[in-house]
mmCIF file with all atom_site columns, C-alpha atoms in Angstrom:
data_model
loop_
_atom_site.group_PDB
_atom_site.id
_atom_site.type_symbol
_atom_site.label_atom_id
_atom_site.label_alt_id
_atom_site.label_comp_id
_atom_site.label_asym_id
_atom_site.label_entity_id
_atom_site.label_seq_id
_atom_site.pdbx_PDB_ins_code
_atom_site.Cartn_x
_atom_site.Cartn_y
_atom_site.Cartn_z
_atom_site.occupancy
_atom_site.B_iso_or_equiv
_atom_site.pdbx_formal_charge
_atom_site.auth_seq_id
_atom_site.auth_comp_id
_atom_site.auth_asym_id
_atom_site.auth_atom_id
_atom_site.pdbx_PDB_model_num
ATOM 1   C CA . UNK O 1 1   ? -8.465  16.186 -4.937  1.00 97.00 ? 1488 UNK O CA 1
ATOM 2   C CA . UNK O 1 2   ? -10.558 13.809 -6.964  1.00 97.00 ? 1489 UNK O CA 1
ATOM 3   C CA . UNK O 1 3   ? -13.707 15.393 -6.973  1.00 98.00 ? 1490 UNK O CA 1
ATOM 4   C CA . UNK O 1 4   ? -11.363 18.576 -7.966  1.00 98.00 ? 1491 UNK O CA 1
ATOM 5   C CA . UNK O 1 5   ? -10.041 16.517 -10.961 1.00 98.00 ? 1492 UNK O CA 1
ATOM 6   C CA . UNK O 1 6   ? -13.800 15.791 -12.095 1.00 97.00 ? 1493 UNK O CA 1
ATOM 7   C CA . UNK O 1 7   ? -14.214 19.609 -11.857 1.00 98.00 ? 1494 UNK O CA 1
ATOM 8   C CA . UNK O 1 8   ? -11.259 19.877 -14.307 1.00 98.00 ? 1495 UNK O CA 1
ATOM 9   C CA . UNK O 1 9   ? -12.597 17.744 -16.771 1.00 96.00 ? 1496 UNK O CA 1
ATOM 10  C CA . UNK O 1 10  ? -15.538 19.740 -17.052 1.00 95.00 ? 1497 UNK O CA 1
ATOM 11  C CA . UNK O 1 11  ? -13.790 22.752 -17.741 1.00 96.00 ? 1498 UNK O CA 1
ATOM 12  C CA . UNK O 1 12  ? -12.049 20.915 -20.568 1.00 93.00 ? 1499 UNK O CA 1
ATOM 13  C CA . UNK O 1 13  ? -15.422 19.825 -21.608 1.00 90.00 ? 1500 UNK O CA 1
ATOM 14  C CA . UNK O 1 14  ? -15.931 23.736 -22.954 1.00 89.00 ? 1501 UNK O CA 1
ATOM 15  C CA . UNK O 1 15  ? -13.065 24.854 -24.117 1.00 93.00 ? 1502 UNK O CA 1
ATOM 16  C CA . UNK O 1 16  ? -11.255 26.004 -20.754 1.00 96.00 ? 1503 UNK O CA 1
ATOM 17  C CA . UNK O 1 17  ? -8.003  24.784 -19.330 1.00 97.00 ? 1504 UNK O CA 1
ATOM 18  C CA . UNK O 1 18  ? -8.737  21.448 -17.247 1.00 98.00 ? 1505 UNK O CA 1
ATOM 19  C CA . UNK O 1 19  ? -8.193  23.063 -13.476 1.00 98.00 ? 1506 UNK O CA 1
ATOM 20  C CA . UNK O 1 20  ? -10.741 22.225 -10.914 1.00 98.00 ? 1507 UNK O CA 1
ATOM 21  C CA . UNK O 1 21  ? -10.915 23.473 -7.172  1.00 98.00 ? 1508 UNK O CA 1
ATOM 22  C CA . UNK O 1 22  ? -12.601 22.620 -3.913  1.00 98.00 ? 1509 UNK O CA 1
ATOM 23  C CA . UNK O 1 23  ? -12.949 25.067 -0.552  1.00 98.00 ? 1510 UNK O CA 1
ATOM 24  C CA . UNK O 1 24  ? -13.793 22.641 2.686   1.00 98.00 ? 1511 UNK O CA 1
ATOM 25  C CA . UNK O 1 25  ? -14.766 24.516 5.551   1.00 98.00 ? 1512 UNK O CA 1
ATOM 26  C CA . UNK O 1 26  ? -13.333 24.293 8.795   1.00 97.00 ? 1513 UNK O CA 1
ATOM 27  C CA . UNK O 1 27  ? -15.376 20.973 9.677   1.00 97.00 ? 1514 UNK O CA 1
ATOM 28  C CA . UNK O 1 28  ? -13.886 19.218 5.924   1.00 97.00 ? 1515 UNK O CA 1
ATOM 29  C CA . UNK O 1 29  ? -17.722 20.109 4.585   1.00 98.00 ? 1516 UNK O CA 1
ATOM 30  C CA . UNK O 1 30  ? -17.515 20.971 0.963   1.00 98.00 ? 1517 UNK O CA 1
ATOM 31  C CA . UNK O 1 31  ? -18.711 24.454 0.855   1.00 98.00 ? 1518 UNK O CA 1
ATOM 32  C CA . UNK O 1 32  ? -17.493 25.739 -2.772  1.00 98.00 ? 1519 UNK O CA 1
ATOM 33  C CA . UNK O 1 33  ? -16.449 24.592 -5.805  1.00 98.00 ? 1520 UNK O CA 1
ATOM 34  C CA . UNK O 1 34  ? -15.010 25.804 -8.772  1.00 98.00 ? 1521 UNK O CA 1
ATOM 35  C CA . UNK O 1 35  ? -13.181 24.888 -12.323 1.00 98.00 ? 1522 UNK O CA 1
ATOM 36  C CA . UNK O 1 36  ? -12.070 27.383 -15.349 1.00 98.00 ? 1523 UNK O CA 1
ATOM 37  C CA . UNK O 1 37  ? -14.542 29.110 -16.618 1.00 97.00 ? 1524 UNK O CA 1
ATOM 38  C CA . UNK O 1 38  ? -12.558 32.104 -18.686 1.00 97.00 ? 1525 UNK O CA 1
ATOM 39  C CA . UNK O 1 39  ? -13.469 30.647 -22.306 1.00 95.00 ? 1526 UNK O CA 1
ATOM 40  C CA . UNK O 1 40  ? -17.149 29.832 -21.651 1.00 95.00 ? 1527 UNK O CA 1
ATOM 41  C CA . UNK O 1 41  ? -17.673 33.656 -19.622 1.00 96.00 ? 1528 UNK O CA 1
ATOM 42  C CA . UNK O 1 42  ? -15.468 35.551 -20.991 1.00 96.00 ? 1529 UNK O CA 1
ATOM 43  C CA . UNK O 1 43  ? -14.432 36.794 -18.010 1.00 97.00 ? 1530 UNK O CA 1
ATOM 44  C CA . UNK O 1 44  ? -10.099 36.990 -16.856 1.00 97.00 ? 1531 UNK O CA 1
ATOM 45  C CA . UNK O 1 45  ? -10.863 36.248 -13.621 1.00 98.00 ? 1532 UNK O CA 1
ATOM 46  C CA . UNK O 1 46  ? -12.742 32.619 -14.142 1.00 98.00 ? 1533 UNK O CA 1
ATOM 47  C CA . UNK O 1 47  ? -9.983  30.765 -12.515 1.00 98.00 ? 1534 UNK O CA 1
ATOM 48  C CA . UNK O 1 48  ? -11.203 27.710 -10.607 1.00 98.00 ? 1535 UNK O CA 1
ATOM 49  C CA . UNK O 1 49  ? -9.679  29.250 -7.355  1.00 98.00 ? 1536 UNK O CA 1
ATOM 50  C CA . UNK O 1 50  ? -11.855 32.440 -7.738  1.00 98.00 ? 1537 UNK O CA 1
ATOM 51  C CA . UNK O 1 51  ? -15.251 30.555 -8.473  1.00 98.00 ? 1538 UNK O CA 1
ATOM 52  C CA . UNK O 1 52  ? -14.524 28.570 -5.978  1.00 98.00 ? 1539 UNK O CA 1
ATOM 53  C CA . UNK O 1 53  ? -13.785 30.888 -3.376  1.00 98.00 ? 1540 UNK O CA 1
ATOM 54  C CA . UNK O 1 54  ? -16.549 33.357 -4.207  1.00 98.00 ? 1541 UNK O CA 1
ATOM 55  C CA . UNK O 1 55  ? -19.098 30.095 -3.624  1.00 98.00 ? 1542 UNK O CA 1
ATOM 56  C CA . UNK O 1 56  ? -17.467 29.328 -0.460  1.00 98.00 ? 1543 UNK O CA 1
ATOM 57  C CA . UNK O 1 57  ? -17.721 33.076 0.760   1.00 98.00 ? 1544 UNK O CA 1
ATOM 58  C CA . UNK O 1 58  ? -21.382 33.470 -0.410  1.00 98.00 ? 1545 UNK O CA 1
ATOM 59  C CA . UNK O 1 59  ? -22.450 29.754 1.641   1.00 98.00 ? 1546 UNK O CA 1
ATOM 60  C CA . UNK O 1 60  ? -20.604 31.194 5.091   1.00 98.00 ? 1547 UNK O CA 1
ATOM 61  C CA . UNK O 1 61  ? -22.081 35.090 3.823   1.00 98.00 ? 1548 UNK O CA 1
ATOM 62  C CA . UNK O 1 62  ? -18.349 36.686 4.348   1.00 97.00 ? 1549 UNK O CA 1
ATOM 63  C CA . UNK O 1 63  ? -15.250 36.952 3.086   1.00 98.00 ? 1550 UNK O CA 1
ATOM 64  C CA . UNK O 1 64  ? -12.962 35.687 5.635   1.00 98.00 ? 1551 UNK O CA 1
ATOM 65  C CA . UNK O 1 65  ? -12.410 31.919 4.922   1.00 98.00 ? 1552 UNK O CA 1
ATOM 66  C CA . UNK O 1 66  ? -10.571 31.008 7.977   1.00 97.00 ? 1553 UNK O CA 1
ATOM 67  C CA . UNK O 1 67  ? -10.213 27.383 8.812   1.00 98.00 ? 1554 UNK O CA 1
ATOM 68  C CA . UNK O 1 68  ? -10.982 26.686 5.493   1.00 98.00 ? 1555 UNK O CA 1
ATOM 69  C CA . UNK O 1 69  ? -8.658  24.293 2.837   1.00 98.00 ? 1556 UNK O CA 1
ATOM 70  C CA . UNK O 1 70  ? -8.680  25.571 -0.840  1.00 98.00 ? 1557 UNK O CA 1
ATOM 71  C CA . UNK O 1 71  ? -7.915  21.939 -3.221  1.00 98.00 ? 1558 UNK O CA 1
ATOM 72  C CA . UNK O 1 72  ? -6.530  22.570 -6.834  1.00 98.00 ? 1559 UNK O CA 1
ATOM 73  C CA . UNK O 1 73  ? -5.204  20.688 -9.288  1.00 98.00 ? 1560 UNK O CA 1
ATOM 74  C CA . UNK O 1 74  ? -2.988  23.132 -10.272 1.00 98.00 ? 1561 UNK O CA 1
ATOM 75  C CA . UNK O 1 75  ? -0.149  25.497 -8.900  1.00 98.00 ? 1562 UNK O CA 1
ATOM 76  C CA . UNK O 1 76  ? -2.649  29.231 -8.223  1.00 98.00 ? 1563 UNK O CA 1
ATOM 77  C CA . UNK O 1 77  ? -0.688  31.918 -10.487 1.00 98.00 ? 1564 UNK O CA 1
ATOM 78  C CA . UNK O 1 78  ? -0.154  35.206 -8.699  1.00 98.00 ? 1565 UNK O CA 1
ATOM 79  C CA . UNK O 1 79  ? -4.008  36.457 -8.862  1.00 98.00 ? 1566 UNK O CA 1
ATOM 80  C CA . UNK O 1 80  ? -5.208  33.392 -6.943  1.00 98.00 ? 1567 UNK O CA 1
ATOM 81  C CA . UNK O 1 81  ? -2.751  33.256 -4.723  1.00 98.00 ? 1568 UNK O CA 1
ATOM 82  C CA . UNK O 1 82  ? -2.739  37.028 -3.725  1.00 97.00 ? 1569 UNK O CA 1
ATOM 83  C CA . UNK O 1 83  ? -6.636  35.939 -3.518  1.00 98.00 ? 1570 UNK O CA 1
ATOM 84  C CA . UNK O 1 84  ? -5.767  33.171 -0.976  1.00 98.00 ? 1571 UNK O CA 1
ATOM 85  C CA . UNK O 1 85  ? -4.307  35.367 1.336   1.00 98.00 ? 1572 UNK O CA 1
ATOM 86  C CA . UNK O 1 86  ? -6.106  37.921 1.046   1.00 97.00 ? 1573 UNK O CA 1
ATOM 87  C CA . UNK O 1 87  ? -9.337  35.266 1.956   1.00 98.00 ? 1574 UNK O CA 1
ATOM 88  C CA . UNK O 1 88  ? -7.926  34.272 5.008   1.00 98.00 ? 1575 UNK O CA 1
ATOM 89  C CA . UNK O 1 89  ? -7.771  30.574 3.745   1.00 98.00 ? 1576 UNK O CA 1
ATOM 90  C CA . UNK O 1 90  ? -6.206  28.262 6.170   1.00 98.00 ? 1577 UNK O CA 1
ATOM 91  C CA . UNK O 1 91  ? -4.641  25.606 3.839   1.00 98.00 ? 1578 UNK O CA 1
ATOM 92  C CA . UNK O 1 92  ? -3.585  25.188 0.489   1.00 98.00 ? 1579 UNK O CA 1
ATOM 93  C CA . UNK O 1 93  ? -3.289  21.641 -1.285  1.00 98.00 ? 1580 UNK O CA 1
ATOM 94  C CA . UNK O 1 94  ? -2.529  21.828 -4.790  1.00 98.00 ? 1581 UNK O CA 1
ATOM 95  C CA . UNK O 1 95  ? -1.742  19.229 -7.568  1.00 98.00 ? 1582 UNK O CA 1
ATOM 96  C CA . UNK O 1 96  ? 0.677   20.107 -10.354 1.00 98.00 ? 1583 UNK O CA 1
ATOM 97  C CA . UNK O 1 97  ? 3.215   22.726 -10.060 1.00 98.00 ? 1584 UNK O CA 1
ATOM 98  C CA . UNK O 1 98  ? 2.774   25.436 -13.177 1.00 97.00 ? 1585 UNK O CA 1
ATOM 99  C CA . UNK O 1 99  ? 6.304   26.524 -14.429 1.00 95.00 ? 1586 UNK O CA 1
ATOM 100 C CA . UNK O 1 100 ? 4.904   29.032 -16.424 1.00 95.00 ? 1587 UNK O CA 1
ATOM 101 C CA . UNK O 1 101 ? 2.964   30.816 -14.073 1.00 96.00 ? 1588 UNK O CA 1
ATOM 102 C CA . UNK O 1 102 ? 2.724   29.143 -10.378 1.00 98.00 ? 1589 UNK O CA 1
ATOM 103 C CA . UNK O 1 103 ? 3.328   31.198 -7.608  1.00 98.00 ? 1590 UNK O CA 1
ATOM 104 C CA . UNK O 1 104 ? 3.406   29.150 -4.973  1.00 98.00 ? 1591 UNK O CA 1
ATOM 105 C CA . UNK O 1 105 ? 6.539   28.292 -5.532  1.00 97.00 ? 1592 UNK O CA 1
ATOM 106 C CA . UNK O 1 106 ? 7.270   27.885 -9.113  1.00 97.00 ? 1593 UNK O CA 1
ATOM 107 C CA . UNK O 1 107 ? 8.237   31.574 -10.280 1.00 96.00 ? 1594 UNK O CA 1
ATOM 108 C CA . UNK O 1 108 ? 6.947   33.252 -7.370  1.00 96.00 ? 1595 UNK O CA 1
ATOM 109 C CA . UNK O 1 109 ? 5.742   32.136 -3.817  1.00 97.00 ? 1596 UNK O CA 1
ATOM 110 C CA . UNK O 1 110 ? 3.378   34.702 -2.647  1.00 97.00 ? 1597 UNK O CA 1
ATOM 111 C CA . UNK O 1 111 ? 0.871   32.523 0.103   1.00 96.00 ? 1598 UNK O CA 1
ATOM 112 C CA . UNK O 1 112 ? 4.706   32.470 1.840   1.00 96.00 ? 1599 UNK O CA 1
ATOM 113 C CA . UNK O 1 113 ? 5.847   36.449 1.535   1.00 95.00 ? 1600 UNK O CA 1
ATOM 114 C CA . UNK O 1 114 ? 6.369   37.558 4.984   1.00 94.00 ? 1601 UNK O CA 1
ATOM 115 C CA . UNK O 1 115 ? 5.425   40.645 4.000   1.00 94.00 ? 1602 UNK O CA 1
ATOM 116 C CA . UNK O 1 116 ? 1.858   40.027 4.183   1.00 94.00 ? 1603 UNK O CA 1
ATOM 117 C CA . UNK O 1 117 ? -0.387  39.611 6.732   1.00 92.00 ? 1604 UNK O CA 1
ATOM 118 C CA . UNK O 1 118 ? -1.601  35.908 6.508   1.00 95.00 ? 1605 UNK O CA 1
ATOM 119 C CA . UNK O 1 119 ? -0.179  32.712 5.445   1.00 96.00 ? 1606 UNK O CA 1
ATOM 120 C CA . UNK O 1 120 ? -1.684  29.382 4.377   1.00 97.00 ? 1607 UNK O CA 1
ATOM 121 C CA . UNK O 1 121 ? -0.212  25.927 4.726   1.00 98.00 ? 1608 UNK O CA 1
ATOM 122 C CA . UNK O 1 122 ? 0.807   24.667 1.912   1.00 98.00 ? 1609 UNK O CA 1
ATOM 123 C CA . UNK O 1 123 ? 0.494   20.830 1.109   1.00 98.00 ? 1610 UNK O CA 1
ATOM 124 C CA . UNK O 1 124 ? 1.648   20.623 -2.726  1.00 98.00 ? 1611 UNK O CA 1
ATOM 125 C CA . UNK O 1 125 ? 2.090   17.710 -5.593  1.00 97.00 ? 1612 UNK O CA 1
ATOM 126 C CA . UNK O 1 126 ? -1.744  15.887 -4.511  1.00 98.00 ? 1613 UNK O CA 1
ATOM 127 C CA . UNK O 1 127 ? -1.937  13.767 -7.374  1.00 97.00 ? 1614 UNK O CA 1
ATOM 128 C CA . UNK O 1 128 ? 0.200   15.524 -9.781  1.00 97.00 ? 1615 UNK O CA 1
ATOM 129 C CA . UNK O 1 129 ? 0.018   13.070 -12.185 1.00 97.00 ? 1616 UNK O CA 1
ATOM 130 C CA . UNK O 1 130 ? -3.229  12.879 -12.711 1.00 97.00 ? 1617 UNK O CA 1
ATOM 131 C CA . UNK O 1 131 ? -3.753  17.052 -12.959 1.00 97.00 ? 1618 UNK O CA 1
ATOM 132 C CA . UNK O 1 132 ? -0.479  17.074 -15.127 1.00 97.00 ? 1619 UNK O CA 1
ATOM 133 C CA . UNK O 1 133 ? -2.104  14.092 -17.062 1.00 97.00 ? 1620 UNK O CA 1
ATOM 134 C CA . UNK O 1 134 ? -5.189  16.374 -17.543 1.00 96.00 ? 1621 UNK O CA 1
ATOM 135 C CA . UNK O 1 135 ? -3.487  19.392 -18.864 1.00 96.00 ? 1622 UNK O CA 1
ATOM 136 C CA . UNK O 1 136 ? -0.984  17.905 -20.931 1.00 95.00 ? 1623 UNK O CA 1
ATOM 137 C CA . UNK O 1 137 ? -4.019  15.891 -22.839 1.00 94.00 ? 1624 UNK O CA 1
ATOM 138 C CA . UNK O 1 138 ? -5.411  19.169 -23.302 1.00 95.00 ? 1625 UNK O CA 1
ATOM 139 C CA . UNK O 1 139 ? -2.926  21.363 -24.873 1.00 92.00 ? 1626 UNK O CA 1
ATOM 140 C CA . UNK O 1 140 ? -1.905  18.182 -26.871 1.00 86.00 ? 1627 UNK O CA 1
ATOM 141 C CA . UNK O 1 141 ? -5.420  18.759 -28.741 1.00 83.00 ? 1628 UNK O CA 1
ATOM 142 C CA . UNK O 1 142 ? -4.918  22.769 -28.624 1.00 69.00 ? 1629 UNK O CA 1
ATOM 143 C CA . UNK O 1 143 ? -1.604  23.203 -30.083 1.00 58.00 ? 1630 UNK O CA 1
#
């Protein structure tokens, strides 16, 4: 989770909200890495989960990321989360809870629909402070 918080700052750093993520493989091996990148690309689907995960899928060259742990400082919203499952990842440890948009629990819980096909542990308030810290430092500046 810390080197997930130093991803967050960077995101801050240019303009995007301070979230930062981590995929470990299945042997704890950091094999992606990811923080907000929406502002700087111009592109909806920068989310520090999806950089993340795309860099994780490219290292292991597929798109299953089973056995794998996804670390964010943030509550996924439903895009992420749906992305999550839909990845295969094993585990999801997360940060701050986002009451405006968090489903993994918040508004929604989609990694824990039994609807779907796959489900990921879920291992939630890692240092909530500090990501809460982050973004409410951030918006104070922004509002």
């Amino acid at each position: 989770m810390r080197q997930a918080l130093d991803l967050a700052a960077l995101a801050a750093g240019h303009g995007d909200v301070p979230v930062g993520a981590v995929v470990a493989g299945p042997d704890g091996t950091v094999i992606g890495t990811g923080h907000n990148t929406r502002e700087r690309d111009g592109d909806p689907t920068g989310h520090a989960e999806m950089v993340a995960v795309r860099e994780a899928a490219a290292v292991l060259g597929e798109w299953r990321l089973e056995g794998c742990t996804l670390v964010v400082t943030l509550e996924p919203c439903t895009m992420c989360a749906g992305a999550l499952v839909a990845a295969r990842v094993e585990r999801l440890v997360f940060g701050a809870f986002d009451e405006k948009a968090g489903a993994v629990g918040s508004l929604w819980d989609v990694v824990r629909d039994r609807r779907l096909n796959h489900r990921p542990e879920v291992v939630s308030g890692v240092l909530a402070e500090e990501s809460a810290t982050l973004l409410r430092d951030f918006f104070g500046t922004h509002r």
